[in-house]
mmCIF file of C-alpha atoms in Angstrom:
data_model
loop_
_atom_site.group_PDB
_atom_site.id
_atom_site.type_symbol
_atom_site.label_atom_id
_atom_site.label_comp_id
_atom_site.label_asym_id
_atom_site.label_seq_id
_atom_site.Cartn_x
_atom_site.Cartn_y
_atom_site.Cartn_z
ATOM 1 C CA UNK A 1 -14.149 13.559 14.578
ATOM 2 C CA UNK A 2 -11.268 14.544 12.280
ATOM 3 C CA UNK A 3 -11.661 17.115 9.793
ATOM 4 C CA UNK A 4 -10.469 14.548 7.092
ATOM 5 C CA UNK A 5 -12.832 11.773 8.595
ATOM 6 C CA UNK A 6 -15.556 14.305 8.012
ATOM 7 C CA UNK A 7 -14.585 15.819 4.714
ATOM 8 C CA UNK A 8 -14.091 11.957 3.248
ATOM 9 C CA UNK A 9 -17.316 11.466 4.434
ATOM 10 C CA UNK A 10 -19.355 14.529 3.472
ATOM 11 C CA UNK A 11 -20.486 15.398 6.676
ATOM 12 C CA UNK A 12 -18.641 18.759 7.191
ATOM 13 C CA UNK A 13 -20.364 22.147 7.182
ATOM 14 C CA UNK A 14 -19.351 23.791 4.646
ATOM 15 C CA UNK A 15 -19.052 28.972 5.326
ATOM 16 C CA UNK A 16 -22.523 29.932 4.073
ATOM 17 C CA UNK A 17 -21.257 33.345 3.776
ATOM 18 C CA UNK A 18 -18.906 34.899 1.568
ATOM 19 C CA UNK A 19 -18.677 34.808 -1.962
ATOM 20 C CA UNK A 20 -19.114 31.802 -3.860
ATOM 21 C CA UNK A 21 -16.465 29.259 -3.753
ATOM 22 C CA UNK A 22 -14.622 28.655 -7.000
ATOM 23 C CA UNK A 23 -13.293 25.628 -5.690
ATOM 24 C CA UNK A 24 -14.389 22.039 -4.427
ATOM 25 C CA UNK A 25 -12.452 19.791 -2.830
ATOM 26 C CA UNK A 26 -12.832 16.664 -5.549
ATOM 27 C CA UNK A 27 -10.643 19.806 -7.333
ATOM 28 C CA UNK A 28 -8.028 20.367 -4.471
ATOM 29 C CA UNK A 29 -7.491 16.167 -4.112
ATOM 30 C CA UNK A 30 -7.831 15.491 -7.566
ATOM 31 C CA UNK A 31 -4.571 18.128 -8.729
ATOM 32 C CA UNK A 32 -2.898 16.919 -5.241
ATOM 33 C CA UNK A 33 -3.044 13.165 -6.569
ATOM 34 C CA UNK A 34 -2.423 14.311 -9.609
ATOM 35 C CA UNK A 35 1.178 15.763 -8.602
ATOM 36 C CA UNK A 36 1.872 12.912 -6.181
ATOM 37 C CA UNK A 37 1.665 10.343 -9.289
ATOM 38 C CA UNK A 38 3.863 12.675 -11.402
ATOM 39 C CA UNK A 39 6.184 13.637 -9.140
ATOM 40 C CA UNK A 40 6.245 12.205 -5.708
ATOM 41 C CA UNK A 41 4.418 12.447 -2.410
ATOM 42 C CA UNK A 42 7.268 15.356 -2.021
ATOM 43 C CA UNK A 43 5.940 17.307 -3.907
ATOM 44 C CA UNK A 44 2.640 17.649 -2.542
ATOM 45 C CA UNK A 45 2.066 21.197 -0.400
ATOM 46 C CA UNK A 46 -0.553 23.591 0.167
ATOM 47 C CA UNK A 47 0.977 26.003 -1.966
ATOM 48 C CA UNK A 48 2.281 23.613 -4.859
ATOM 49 C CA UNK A 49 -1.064 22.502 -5.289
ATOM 50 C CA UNK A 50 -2.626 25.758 -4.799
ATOM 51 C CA UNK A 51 -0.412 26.645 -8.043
ATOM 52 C CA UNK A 52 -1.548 23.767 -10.007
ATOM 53 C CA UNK A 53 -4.739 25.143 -9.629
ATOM 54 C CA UNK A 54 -4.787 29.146 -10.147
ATOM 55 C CA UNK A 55 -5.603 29.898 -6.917
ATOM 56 C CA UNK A 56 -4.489 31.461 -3.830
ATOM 57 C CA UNK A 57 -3.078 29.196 -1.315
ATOM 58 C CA UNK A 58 -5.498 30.466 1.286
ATOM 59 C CA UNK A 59 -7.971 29.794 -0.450
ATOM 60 C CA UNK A 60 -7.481 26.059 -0.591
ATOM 61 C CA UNK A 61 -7.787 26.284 3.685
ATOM 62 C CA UNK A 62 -11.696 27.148 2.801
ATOM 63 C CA UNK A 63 -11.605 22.918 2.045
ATOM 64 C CA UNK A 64 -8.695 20.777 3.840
ATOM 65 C CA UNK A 65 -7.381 22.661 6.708
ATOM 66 C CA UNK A 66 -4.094 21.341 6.647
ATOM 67 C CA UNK A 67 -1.500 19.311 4.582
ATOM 68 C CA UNK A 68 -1.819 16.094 6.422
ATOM 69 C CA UNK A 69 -5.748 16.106 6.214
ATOM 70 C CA UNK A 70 -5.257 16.450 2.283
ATOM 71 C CA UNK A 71 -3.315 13.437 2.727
ATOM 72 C CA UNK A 72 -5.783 11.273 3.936
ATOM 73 C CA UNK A 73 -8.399 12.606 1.078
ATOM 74 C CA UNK A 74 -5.619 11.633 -1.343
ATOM 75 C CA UNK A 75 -5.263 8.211 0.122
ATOM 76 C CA UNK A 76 -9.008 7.850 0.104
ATOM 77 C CA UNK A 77 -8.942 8.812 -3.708
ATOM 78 C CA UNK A 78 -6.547 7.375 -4.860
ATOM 79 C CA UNK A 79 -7.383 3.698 -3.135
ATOM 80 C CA UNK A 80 -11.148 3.985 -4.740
ATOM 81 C CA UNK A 81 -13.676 1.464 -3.432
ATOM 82 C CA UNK A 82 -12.978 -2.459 -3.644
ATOM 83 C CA UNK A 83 -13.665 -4.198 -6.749
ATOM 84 C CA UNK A 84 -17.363 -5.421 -6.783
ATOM 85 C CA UNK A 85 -16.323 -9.184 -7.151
ATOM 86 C CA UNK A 86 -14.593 -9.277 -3.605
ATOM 87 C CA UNK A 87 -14.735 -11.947 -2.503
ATOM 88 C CA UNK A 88 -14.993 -14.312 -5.501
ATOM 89 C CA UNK A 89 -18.692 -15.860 -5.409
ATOM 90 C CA UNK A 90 -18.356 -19.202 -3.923
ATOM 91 C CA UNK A 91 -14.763 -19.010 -2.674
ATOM 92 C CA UNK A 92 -13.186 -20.453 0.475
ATOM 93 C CA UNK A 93 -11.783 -17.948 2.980
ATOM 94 C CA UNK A 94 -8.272 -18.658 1.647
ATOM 95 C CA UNK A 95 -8.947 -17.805 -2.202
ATOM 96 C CA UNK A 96 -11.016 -14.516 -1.380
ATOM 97 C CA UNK A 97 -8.569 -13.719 1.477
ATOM 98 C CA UNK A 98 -6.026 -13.937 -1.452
ATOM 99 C CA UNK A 99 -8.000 -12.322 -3.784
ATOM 100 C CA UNK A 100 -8.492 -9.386 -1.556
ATOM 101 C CA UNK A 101 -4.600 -9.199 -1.237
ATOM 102 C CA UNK A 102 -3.798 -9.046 -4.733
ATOM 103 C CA UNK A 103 -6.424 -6.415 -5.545
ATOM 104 C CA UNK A 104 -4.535 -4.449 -2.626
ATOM 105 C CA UNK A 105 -1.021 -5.083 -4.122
ATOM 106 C CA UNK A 106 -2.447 -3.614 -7.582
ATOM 107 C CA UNK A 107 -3.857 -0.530 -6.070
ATOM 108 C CA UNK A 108 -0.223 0.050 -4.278
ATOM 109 C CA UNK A 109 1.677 -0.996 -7.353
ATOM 110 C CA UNK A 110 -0.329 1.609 -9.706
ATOM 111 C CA UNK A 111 -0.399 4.265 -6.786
ATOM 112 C CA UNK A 112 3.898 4.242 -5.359
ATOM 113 C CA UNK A 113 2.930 7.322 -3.505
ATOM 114 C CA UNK A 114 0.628 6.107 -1.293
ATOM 115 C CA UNK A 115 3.549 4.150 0.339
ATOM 116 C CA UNK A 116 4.953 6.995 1.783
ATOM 117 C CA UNK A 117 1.902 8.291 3.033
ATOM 118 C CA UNK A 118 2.237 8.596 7.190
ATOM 119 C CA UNK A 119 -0.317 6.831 8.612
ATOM 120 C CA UNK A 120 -3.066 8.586 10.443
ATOM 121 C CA UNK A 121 -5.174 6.113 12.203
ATOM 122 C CA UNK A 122 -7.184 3.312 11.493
ATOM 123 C CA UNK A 123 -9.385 2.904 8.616
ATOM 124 C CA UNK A 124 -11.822 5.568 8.679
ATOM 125 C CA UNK A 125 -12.387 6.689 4.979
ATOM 126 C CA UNK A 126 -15.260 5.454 2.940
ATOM 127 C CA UNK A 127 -13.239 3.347 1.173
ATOM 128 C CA UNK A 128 -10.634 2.215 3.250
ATOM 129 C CA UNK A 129 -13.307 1.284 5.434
ATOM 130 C CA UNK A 130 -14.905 -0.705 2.421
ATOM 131 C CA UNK A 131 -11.612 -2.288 2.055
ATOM 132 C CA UNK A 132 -11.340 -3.632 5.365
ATOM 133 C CA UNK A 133 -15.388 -4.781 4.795
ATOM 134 C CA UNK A 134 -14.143 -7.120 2.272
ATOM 135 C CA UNK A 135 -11.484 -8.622 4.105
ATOM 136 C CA UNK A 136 -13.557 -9.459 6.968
ATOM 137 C CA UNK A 137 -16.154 -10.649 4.659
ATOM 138 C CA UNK A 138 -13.694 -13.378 3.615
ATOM 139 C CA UNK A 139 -13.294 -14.585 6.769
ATOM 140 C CA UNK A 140 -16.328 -15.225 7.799
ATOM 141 C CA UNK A 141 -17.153 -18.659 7.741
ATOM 142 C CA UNK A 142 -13.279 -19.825 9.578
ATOM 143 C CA UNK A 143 -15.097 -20.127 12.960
ATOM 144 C CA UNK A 144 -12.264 -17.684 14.209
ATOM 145 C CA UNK A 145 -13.586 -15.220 17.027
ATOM 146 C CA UNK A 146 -13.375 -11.432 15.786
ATOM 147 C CA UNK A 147 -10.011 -10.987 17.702
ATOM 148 C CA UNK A 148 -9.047 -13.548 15.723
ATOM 149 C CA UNK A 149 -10.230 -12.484 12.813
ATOM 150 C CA UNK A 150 -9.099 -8.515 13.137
ATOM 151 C CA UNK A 151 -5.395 -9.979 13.486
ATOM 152 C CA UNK A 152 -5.231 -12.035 10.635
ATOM 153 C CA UNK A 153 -6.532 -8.943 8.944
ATOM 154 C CA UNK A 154 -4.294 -6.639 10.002
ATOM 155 C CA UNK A 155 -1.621 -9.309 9.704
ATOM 156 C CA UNK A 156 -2.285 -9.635 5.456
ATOM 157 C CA UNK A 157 -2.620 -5.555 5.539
ATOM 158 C CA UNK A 158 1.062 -5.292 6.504
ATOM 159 C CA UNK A 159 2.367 -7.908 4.473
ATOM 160 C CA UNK A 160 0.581 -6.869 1.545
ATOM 161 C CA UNK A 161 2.133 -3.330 1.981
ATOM 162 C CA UNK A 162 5.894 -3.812 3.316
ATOM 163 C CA UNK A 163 6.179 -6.420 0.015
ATOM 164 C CA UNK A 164 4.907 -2.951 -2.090
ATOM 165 C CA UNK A 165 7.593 -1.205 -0.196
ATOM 166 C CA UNK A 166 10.427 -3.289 -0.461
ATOM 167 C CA UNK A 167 9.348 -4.052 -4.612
ATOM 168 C CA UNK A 168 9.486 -0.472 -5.489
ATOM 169 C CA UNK A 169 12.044 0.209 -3.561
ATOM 170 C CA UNK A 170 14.387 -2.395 -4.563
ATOM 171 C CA UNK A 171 13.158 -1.440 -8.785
ATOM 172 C CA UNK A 172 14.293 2.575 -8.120
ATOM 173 C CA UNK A 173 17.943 1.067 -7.438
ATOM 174 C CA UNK A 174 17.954 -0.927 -10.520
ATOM 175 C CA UNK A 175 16.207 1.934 -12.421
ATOM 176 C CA UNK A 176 19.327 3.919 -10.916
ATOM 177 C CA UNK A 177 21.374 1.564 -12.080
ATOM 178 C CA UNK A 178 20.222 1.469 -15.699
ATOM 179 C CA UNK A 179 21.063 -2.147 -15.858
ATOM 180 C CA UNK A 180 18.487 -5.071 -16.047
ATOM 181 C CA UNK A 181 17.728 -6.947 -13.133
ATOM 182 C CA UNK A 182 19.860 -9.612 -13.896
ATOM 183 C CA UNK A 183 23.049 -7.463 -13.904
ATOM 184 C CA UNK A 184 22.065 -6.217 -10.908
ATOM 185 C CA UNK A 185 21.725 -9.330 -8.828
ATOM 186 C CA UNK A 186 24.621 -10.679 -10.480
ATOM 187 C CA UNK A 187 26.647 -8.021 -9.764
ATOM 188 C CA UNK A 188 25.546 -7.759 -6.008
ATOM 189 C CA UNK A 189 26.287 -11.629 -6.046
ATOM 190 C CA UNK A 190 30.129 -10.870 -7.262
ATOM 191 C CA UNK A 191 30.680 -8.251 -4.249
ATOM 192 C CA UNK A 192 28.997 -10.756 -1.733
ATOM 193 C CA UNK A 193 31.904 -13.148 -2.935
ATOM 194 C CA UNK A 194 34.153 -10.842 -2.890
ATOM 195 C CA UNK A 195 33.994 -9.354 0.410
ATOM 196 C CA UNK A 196 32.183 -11.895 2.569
ATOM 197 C CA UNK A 197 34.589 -14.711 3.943
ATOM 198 C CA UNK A 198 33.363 -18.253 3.981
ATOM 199 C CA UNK A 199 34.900 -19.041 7.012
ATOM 200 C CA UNK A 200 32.705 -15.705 8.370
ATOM 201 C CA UNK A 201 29.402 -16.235 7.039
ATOM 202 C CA UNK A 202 29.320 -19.787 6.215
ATOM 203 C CA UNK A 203 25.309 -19.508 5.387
ATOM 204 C CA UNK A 204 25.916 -16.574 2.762
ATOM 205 C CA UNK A 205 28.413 -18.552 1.100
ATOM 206 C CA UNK A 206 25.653 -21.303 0.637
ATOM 207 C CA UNK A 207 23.528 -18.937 -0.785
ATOM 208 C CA UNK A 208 25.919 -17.749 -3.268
ATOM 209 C CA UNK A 209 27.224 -20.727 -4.227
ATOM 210 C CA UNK A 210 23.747 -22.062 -4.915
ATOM 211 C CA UNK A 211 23.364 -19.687 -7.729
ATOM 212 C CA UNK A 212 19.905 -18.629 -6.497
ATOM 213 C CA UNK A 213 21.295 -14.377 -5.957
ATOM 214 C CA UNK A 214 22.695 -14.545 -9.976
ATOM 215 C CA UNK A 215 19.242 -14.298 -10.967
ATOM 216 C CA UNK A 216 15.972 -11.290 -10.924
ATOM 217 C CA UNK A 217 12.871 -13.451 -9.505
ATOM 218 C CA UNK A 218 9.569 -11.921 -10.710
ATOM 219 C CA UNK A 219 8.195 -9.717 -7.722
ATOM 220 C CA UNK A 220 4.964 -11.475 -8.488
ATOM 221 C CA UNK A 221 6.447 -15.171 -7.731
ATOM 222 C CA UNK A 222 8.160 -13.073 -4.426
ATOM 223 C CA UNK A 223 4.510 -11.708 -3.047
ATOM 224 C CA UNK A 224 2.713 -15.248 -4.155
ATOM 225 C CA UNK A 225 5.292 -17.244 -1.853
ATOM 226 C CA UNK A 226 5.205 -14.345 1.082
ATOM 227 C CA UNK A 227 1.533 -14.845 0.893
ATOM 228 C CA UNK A 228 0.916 -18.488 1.037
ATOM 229 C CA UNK A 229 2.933 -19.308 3.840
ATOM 230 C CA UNK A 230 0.523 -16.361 6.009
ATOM 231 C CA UNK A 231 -2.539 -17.949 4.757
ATOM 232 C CA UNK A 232 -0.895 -21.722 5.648
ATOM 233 C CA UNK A 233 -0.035 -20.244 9.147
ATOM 234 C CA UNK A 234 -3.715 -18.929 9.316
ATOM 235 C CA UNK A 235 -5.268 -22.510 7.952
ATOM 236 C CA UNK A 236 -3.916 -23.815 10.970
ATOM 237 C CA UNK A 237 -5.259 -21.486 12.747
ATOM 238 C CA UNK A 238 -8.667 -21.624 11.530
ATOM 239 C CA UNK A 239 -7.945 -25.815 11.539
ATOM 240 C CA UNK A 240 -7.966 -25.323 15.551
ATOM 241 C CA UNK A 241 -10.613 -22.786 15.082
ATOM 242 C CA UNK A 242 -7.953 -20.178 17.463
ATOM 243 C CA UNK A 243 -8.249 -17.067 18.623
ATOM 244 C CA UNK A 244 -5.841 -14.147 18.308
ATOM 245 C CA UNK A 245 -3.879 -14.789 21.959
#
């Protein structure tokens, strides 16, 4: 099992000898999330964090044995358990499937960091396990076979997280920019015109001349479209009650 799996867990022995620890590991995540929320998953290292703390950096290797097993505790942390009210009492699979989502979208939103996070595995965590609980709780019911039903999770999983992506990283270039939205996309709309020929990219010429590129959507109207055309593609899915092949 690995040492993070175990740790996240609480199922790792912990040196009965020596002298007593003046650290605990709800310490070593909590100043590790702490710095990746300030500054940046960057900054994040053994010894960084070790600072943050007063301690050696040795001393930290007592409790996470390396930097990318403090990565998954900080992932675990800072993702907490699922909200108690997933899925909604007396929703459909679509609404709690949606539900589910959008309480995923606010945890990335309020945690940027854990974009950049490499991934390790599947869900193994405590609560990324929970997570994934709740999302196959809202499909039960769709007649869908587990295959099934383990795509269409995974499928929502990566949507959900490439639209965080692509959101924050499309707002750090107009935070960059120190312009609002608006100039932004109007400006990139004048340099389309500019430099792309009609005669060249007839379809990009539609879409600047229909205006829709001079204007900032709201991310949230962006994610809410994204999402309802997966969950139409899996209502015809469940309509022919499918399976994943």
């Amino acid at each position: 099992m690995p040492p993070a799996v175990e740790a996240a867990w609480g199922v790792r022995e912990r040196p009965s000898k020596g002298p007593r620890p003046s650290l605990t590991l709800d310490r070593i995540v909590g100043a590790a999330v702490s710095l990746a929320s300030t500054e940046g998953l960057d900054a994040v290292s053994m010894g960084r964090v070790a600072k943050e703390l007063g301690v050696s950096t040795m001393s930290l290797y007592r409790y996470v044995s390396a930097k990318s097993e403090l990565y998954v505790l900080m992932q675990e942390a800072a993702t907490g358990a699922p909200p108690d009210h997933l899925p909604p009492p007396g929703a459909d699979w679509r609404e709690a499937l949606a539900a589910w989502a959008w309480a995923m979208r606010e945890v990335y939103h309020r945690n940027l960091w854990l974009l950049r996070v490499p991934v390790a595995g599947p869900p193994a965590t405590p609560n990324m396990v929970a997570w994934w609980e709740k999302a196959l709780v809202a499909l039960e019911g769709t007649g869908l076979d587990e295959g099934a039903v383990l795509s269409v999770t995974l499928l929502v999983a990566g949507y959900v997280k490439n639209e965080a992506v692509l959101t924050a990283d499309l707002a750090a270039v107009v935070a960059a920019s120190d312009d609002p939205p608006e100039q932004v996309m109007a400006r990139y709309a004048r340099t389309l015109r500019r430099l792309a020929a009609p005669e060249e990219y007839p379809a990009v010429t539609r879409i600047l001349d229909s205006g829709v590129l001079d204007v900032a959507d709201e991310p949230e109207d962006e994610f809410r479209f994204g999402l309802d055309r997966i969950l139409d593609g899996v209502a015809v899915l469940v309509a022919g009650r499918g399976t994943a092949s």
